[in-house]
mmCIF file of C-alpha atoms and ligand atoms in Angstrom:
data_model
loop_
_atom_site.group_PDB
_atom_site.id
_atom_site.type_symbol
_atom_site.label_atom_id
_atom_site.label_comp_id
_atom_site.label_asym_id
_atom_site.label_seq_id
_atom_site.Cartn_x
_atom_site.Cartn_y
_atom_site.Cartn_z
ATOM 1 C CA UNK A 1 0.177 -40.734 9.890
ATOM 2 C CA UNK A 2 -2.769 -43.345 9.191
ATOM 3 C CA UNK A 3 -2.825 -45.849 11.820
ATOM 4 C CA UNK A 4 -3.691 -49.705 11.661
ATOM 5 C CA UNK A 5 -6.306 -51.590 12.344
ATOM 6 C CA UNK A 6 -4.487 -54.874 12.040
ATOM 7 C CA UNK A 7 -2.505 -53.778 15.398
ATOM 8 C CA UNK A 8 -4.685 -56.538 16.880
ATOM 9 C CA UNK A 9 -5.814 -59.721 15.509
ATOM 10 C CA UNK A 10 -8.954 -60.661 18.170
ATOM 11 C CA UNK A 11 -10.589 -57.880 19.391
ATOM 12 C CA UNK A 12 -13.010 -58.394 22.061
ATOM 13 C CA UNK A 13 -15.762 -55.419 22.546
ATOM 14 C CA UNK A 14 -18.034 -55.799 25.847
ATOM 15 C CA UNK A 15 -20.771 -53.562 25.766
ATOM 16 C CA UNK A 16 -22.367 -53.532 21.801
ATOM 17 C CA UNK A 17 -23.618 -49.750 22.226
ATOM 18 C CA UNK A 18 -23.338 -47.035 20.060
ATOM 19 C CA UNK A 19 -19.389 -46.595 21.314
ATOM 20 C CA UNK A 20 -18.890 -50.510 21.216
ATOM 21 C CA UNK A 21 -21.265 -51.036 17.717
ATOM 22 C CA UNK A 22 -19.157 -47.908 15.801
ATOM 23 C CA UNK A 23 -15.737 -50.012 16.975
ATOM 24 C CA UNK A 24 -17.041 -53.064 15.678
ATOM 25 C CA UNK A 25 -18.226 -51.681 12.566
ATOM 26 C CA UNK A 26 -15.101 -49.100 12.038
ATOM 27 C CA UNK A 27 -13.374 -52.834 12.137
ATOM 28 C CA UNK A 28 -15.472 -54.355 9.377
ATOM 29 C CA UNK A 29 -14.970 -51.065 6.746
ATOM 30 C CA UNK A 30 -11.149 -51.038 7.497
ATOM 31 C CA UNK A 31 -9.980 -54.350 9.921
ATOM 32 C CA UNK A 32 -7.898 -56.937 7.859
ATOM 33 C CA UNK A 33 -7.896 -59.974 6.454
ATOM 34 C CA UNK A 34 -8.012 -62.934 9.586
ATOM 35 C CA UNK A 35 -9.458 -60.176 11.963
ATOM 36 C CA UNK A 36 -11.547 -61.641 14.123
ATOM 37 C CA UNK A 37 -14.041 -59.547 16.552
ATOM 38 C CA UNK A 38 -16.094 -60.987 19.755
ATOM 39 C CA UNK A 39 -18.575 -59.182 21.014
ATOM 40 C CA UNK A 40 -20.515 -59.564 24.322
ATOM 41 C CA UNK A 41 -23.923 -57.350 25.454
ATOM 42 C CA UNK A 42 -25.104 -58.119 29.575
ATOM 43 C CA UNK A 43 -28.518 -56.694 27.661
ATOM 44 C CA UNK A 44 -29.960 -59.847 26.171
ATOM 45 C CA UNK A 45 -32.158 -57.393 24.039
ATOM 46 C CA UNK A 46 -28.810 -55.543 22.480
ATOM 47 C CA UNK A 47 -27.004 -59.018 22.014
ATOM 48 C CA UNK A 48 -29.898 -60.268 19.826
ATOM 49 C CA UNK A 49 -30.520 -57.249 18.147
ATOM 50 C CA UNK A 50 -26.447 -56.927 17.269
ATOM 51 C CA UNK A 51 -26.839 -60.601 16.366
ATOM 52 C CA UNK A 52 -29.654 -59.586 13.912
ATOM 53 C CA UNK A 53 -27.214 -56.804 12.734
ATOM 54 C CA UNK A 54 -24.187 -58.730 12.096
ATOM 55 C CA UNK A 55 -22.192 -56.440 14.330
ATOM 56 C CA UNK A 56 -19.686 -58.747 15.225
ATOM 57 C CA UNK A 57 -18.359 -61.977 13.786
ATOM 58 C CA UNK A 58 -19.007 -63.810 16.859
ATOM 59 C CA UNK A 59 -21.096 -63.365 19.948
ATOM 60 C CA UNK A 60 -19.628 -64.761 23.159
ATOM 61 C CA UNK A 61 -22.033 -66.102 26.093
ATOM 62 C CA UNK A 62 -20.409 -64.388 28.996
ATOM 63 C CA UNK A 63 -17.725 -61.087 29.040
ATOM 64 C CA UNK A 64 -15.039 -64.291 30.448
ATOM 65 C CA UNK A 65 -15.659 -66.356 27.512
ATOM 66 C CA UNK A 66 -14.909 -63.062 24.824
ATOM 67 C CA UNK A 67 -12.079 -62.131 26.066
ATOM 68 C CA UNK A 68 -10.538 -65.540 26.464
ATOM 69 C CA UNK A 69 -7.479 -65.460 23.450
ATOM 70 C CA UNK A 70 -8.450 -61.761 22.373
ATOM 71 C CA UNK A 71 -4.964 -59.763 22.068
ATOM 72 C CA UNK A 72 -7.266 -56.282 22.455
ATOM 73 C CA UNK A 73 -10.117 -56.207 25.029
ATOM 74 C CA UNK A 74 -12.574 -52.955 25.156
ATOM 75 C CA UNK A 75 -14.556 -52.289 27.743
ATOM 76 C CA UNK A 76 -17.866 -50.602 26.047
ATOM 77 C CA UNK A 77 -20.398 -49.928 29.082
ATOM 78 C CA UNK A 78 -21.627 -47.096 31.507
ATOM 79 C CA UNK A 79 -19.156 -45.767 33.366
ATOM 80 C CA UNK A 80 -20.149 -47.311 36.561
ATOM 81 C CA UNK A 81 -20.653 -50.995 35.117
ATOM 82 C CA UNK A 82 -16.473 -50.719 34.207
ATOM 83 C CA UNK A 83 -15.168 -52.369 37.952
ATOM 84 C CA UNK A 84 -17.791 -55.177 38.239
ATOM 85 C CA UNK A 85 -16.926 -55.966 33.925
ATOM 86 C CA UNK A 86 -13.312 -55.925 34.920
ATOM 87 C CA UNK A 87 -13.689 -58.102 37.963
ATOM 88 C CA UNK A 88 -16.346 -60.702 35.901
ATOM 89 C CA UNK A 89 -13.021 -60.765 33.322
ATOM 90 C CA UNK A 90 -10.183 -60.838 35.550
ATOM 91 C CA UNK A 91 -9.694 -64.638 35.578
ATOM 92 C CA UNK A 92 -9.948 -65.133 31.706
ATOM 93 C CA UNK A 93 -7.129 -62.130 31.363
ATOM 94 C CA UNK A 94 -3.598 -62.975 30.648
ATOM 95 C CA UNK A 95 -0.096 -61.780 29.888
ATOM 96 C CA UNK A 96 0.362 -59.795 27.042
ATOM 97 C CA UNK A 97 -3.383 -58.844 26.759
ATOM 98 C CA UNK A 98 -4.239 -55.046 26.106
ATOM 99 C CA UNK A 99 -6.914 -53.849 27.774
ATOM 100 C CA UNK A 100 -8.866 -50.545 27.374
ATOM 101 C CA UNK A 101 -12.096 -48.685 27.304
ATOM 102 C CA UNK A 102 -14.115 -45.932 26.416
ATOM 103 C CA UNK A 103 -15.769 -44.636 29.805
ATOM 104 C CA UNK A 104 -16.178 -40.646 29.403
ATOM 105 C CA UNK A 105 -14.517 -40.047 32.608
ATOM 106 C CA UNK A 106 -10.977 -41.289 33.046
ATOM 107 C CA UNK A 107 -10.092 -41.082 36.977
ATOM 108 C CA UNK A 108 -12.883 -43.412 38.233
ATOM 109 C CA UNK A 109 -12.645 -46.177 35.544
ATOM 110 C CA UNK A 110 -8.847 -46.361 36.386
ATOM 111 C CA UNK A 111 -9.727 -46.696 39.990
ATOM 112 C CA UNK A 112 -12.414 -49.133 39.083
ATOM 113 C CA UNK A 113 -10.926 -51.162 36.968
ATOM 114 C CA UNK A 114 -6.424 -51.315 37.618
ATOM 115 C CA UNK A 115 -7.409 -53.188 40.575
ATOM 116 C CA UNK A 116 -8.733 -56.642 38.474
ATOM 117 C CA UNK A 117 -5.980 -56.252 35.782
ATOM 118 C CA UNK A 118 -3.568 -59.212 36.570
ATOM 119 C CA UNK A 119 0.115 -58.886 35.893
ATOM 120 C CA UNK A 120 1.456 -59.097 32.573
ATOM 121 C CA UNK A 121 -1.796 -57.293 31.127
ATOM 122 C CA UNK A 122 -1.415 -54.416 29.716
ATOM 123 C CA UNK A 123 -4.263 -51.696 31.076
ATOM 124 C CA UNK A 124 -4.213 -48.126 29.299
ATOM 125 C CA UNK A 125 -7.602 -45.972 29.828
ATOM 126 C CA UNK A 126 -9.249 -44.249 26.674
ATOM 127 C CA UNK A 127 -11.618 -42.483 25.736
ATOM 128 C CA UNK A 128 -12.898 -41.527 21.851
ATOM 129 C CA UNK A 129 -13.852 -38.185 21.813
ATOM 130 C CA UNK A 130 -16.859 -38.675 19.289
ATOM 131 C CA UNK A 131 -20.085 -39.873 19.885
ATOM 132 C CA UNK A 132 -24.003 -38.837 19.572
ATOM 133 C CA UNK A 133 -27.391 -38.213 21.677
ATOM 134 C CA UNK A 134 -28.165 -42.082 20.282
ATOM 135 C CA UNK A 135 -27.540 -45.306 22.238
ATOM 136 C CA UNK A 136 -27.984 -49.277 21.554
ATOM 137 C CA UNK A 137 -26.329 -51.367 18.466
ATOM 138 C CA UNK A 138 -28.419 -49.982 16.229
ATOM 139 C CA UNK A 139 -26.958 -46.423 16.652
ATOM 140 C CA UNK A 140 -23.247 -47.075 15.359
ATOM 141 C CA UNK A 141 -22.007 -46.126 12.202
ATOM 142 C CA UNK A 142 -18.477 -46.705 11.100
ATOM 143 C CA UNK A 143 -17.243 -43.304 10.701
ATOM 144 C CA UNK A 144 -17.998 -41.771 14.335
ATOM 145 C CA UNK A 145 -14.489 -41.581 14.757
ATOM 146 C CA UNK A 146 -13.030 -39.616 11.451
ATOM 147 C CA UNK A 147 -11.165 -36.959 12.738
ATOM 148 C CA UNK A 148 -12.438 -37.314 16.082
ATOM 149 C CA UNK A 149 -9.808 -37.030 18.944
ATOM 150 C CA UNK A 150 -9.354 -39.546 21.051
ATOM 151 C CA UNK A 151 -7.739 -39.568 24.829
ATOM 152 C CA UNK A 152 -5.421 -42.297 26.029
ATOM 153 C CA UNK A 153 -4.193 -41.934 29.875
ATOM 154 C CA UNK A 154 -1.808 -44.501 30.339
ATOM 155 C CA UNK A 155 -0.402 -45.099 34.086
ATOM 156 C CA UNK A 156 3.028 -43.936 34.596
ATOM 157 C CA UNK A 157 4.231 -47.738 33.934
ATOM 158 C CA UNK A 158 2.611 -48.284 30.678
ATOM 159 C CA UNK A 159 4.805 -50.407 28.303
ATOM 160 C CA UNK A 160 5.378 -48.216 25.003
ATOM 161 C CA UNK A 161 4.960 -50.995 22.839
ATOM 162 C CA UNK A 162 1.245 -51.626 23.820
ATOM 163 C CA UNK A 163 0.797 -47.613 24.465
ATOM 164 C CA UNK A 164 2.150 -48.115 20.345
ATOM 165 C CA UNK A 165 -0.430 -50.303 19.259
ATOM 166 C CA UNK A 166 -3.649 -48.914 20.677
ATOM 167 C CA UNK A 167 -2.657 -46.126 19.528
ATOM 168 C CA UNK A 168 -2.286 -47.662 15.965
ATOM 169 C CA UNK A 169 -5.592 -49.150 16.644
ATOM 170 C CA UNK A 170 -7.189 -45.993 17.251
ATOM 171 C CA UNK A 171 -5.676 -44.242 14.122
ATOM 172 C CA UNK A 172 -6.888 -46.970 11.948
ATOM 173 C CA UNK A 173 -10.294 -46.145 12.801
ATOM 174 C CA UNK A 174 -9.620 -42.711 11.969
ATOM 175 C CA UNK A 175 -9.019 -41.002 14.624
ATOM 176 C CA UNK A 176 -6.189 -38.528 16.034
ATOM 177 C CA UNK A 177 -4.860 -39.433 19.162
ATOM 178 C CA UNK A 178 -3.513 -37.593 22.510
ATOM 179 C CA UNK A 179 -2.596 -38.990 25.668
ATOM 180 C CA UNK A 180 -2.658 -37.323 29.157
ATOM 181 C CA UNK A 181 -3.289 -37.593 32.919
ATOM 182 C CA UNK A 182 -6.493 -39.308 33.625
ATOM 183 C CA UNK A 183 -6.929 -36.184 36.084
ATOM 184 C CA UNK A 184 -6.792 -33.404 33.690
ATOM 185 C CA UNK A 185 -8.624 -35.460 31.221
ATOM 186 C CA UNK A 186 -11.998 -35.012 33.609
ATOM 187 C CA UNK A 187 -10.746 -31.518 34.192
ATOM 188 C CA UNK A 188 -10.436 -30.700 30.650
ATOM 189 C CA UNK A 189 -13.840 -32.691 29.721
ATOM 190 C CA UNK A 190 -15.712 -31.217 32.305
ATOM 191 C CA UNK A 191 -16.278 -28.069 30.718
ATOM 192 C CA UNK A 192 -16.279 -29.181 27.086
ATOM 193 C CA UNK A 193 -18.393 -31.758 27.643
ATOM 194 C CA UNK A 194 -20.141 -32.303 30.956
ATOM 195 C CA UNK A 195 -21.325 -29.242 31.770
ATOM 196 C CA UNK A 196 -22.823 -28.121 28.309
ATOM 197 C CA UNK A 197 -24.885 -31.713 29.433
ATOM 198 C CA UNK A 198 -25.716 -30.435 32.367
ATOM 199 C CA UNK A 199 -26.598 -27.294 31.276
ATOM 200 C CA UNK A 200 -28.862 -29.081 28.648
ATOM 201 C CA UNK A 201 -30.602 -30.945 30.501
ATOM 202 C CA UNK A 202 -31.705 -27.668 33.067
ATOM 203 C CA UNK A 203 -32.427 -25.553 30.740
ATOM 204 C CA UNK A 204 -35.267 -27.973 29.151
ATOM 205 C CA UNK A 205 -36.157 -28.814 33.169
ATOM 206 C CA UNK A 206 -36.782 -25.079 33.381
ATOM 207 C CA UNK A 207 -38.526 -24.531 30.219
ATOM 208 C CA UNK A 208 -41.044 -27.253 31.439
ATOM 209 C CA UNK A 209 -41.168 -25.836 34.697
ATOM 210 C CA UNK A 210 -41.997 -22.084 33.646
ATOM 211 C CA UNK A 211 -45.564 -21.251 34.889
ATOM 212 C CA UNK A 212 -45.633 -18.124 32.087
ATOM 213 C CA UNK A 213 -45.086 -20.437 28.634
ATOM 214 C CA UNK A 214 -46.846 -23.610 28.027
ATOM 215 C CA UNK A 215 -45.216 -26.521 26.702
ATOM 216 C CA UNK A 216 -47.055 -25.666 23.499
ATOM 217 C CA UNK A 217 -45.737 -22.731 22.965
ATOM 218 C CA UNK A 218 -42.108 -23.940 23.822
ATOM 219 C CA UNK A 219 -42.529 -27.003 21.325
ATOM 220 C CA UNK A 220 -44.469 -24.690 18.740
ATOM 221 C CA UNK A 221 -42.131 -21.311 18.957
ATOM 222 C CA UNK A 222 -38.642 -23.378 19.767
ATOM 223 C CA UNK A 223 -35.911 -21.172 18.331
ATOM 224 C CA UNK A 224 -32.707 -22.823 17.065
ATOM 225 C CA UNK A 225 -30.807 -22.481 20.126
ATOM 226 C CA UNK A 226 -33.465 -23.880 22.147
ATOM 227 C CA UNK A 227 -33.900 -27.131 19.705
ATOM 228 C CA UNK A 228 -30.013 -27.835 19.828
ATOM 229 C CA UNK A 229 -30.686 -27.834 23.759
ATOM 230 C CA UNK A 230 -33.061 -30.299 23.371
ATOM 231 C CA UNK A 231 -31.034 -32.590 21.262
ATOM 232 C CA UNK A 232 -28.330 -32.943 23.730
ATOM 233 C CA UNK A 233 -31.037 -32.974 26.506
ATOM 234 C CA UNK A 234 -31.953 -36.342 24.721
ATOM 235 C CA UNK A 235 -28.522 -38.469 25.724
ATOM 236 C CA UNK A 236 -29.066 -41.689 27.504
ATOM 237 C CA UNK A 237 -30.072 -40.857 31.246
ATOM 238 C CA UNK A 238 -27.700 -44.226 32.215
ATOM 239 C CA UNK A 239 -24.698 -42.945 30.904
ATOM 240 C CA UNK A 240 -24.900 -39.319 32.208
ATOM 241 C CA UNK A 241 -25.920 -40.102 35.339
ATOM 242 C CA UNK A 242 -23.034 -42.069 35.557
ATOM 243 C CA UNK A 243 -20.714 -39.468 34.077
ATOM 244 C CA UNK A 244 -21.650 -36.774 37.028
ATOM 245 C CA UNK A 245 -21.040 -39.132 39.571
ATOM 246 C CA UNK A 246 -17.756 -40.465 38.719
ATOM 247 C CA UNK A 247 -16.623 -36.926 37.530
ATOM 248 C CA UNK A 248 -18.060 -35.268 40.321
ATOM 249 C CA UNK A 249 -15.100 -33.245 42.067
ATOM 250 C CA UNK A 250 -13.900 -31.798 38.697
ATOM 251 C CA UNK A 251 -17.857 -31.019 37.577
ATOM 252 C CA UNK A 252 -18.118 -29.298 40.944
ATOM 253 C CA UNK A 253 -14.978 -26.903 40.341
ATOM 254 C CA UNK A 254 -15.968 -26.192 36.927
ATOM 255 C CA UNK A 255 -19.657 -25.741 37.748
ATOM 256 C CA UNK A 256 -18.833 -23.367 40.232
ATOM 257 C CA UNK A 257 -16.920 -21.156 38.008
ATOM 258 C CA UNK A 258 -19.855 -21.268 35.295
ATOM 259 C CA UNK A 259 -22.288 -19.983 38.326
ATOM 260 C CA UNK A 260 -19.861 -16.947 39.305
ATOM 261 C CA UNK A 261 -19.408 -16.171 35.127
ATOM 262 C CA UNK A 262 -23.043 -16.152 34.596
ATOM 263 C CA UNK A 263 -24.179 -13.599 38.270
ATOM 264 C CA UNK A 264 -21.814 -11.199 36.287
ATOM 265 C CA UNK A 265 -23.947 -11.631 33.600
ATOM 266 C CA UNK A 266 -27.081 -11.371 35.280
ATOM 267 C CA UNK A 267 -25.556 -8.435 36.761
ATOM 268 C CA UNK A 268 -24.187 -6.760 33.385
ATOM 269 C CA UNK A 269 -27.877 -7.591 32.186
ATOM 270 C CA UNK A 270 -29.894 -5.874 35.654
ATOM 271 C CA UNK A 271 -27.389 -2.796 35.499
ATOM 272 C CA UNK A 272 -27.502 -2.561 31.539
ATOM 273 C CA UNK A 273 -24.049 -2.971 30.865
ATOM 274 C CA UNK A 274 -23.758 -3.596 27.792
ATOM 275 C CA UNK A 275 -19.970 -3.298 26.778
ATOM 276 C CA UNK A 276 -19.132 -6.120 29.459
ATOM 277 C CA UNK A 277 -21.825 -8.181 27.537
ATOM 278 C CA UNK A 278 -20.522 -7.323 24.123
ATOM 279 C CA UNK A 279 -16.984 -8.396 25.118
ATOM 280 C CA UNK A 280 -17.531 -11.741 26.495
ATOM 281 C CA UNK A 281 -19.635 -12.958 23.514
ATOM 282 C CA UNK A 282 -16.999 -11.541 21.649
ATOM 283 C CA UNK A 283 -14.901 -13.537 23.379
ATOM 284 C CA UNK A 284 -16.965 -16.545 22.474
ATOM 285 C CA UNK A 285 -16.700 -16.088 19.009
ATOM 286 C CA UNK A 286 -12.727 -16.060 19.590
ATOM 287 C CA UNK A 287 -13.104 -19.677 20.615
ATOM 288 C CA UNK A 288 -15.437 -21.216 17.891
ATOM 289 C CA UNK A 289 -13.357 -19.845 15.028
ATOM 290 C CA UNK A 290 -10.767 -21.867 16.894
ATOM 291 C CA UNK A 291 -12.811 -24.842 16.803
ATOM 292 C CA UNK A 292 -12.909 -24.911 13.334
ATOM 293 C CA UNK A 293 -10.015 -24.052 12.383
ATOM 294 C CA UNK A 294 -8.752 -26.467 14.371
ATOM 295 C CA UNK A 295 -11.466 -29.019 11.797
ATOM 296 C CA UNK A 296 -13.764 -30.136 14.635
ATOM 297 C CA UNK A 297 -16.927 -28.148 13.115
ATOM 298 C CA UNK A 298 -17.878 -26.889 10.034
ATOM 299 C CA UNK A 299 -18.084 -23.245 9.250
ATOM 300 C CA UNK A 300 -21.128 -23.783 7.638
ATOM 301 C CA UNK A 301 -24.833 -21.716 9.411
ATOM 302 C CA UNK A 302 -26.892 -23.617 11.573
ATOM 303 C CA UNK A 303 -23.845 -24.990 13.401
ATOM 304 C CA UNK A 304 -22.284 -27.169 10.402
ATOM 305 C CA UNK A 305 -25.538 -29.718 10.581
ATOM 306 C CA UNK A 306 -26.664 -30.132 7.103
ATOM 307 C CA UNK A 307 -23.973 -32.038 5.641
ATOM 308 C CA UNK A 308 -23.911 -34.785 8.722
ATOM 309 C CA UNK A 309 -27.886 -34.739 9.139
ATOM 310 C CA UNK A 310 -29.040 -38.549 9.263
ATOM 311 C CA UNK A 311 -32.627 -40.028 8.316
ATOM 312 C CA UNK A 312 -34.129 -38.668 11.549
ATOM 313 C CA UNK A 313 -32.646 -34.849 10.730
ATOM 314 C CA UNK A 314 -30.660 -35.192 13.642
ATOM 315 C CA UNK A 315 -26.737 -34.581 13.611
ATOM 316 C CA UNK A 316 -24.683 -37.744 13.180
ATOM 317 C CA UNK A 317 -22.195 -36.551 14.838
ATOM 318 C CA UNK A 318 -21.223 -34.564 17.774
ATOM 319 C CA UNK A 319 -18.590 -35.299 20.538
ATOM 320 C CA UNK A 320 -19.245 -36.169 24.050
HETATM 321 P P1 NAP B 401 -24.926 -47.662 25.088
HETATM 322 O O1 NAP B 401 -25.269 -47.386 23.667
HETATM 323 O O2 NAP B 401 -26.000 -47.596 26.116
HETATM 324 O O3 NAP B 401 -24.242 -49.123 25.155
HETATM 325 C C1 NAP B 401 -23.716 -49.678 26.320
HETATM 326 C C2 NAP B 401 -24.080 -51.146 26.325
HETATM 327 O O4 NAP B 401 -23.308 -51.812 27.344
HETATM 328 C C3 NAP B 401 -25.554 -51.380 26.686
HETATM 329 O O5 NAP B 401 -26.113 -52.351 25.836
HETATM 330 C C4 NAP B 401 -25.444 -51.890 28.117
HETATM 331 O O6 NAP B 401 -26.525 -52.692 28.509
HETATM 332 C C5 NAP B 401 -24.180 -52.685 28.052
HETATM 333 N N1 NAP B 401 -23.628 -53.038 29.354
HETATM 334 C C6 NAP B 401 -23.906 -52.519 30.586
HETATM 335 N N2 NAP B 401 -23.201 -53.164 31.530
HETATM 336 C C7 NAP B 401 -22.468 -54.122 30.893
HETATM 337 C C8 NAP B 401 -21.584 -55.121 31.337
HETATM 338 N N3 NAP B 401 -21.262 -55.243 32.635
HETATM 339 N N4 NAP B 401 -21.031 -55.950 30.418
HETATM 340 C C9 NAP B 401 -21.328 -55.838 29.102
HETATM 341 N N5 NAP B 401 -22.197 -54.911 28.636
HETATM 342 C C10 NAP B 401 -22.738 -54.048 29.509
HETATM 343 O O7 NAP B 401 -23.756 -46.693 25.593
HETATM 344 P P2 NAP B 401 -22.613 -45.955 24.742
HETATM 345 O O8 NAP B 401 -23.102 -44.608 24.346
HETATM 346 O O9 NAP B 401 -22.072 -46.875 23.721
HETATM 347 O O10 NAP B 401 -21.546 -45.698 25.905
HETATM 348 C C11 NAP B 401 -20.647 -46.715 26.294
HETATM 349 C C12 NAP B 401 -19.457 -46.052 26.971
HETATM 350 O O11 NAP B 401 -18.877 -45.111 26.070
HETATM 351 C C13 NAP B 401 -19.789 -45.282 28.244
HETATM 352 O O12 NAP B 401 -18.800 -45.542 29.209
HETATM 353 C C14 NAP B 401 -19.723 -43.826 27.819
HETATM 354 O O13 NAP B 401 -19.301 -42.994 28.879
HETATM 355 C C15 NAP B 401 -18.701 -43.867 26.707
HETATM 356 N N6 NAP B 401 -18.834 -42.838 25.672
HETATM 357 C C16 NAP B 401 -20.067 -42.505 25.195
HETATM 358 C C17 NAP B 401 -20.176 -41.522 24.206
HETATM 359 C C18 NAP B 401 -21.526 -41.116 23.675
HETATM 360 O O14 NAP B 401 -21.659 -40.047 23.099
HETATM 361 N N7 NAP B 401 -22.553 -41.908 23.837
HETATM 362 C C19 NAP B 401 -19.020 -40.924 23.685
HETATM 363 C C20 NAP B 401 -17.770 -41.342 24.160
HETATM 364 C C21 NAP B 401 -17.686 -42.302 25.158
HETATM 365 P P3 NAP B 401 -27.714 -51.976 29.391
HETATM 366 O O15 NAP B 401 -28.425 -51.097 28.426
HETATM 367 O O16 NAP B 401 -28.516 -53.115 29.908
HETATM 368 O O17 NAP B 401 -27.016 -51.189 30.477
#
């Protein structure tokens, strides 16, 4: 069912990044008429450049001062920046407010942030499912969200009428939306998201680090596989630094169940044995004909890039 944006009348977005710029501009293509939407940056560089941009219809001074007579406040920034934006805000809050926010990993920014949420305000944890290697207000684009999943963990207490209208909110901006535990949400994330990061980010440490192959000849002779590393190996260093260390018990379990699945591959590999290796990537396949069919990738060679490539030939869109 197509959801509506006009489920809130101020919205107020703090943090005017890629997440918080894509909100504000989903708003524009699809928000009705009388919607108004405050933005605020702590970056005096991304305030003035989403000033520049238009981004928002008005630009608050302070994180207090936007959320003051907003009926929907998102919280747009790292991770770890969530308690101290909730605390700056918790004064200016009051009854009947919703707040939310779009931190990657669930557990922490509900620890963070339920504390500063006074009574009467209504506090339900998200996260959009959608996003790209790209930061800063210049990186959103209104569609990020199009058939994008996005998470809602709301407390045990959550009142269904707000739980109702975010998730309204959510659908007007296109995309599908799930709730669950803000536990099994870092669970779940860890190894669909986090880890492939993680991943990223050693294999490109390694191919730097290899005494054999020179950095020319890993730039000139990058294979496919290799260059999609990169890509993700790109994402901002702030946010993903964050991520491990406020997902870190669930990133632990799941890490140490990649390391035991890939010493039986090394094994398979030292002892030749190649039905075991045949099987698992069979496996594999199993699950990416699931992901499409499910319509979160394309079918299409070269991992379903060409139709989403933007001006840089980099993918548009990928989730994180
Ligand atoms: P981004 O492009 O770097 O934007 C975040 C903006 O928030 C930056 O301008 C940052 O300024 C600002 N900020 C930091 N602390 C703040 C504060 N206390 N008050 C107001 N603004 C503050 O990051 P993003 O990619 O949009 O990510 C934002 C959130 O979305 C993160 O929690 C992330 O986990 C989540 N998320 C990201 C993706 C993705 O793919 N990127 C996908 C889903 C969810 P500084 O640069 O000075 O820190």
């Amino acid at each position: 069912m197509p959801g509506k944006t006009n489920a809130f009348d101020r919205v107020a977005i703090l943090g005017l990044g890629l997440i918080g710029g894509s909100i504000a501009l989903g708003l524009r293509r699809k928000g009705h008429a009388g919607l108004v939407v405050v933005g605020y940056d702590s970056d005096d560089a991304a305030r003035a450049t989403a000033g520049e941009i238009g981004l928002v219809d008005e630009m608050a001074a302070s994180a207090s001062a936007a959320v003051a007579g907003a009926d929907l406040v998102i919280l747009c920034a790292p991770v770890r920046a969530m308690g101290g934006l909730a605390e700056e805000i918790s004064a200016a809050l009051s009854p009947g407010q919703v707040v939310t926010d779009v931190g990657s990993v669930k557990g922490s920014v509900l620890a963070q942030v339920a504390p500063h949420i006074p009574g009467g305000v209504h506090f339900i944890p998200g996260h959009p499912v959608a996003g790209t290697e790209q930061s800063g207000p210049r990186a959103g684009f209104a569609e990020l969200f199009e058939d994008r999943w996005t998470i809602l963990t709301p407390p045990g207490d959550t009142d269904d009428e707000a739980l109702a209208r975010l998730t309204d909110f959510w659908q007007g901006l296109g995309s599908r939306v799930t709730c669950m535990d803000a536990d099994h949400h870092d669970m779940v994330l860890s190894i669909t998201s986090h880890i492939p990061h993680l991943i990223a980010y050693n294999l490109v440490a390694t191919a730097h680090d290899l005494e054999q192959v020179s950095e020319k000849e890993v730039i000139k002779f990058s294979a496919g596989g290799f260059r999609d590393f990169t890509r993700i190996a790109s994402s901002d260093p702030t946010m993903w630094r964050d991520v491990f260390l406020a997902n870190r018990d669930a990133v632990l379990e799941t890490l140490g169940a990649f390391i035991e699945e890939m010493t039986i591959l090394r094994r398979a590999i030292r002892q030749g044995d190649g039905d075991l290796l045949f099987d698992l990537f069979n496996r594999a396949r199993d699950i990416r004909r699931g992901i499409i069919e499910a319509g979160q990738e394309s079918a299409a060679p070269d991992f379903g890039r060409h139709p989403e490539l933007g001006e840089d030939g980099e993918n548009k869109k990928e989730s994180s």
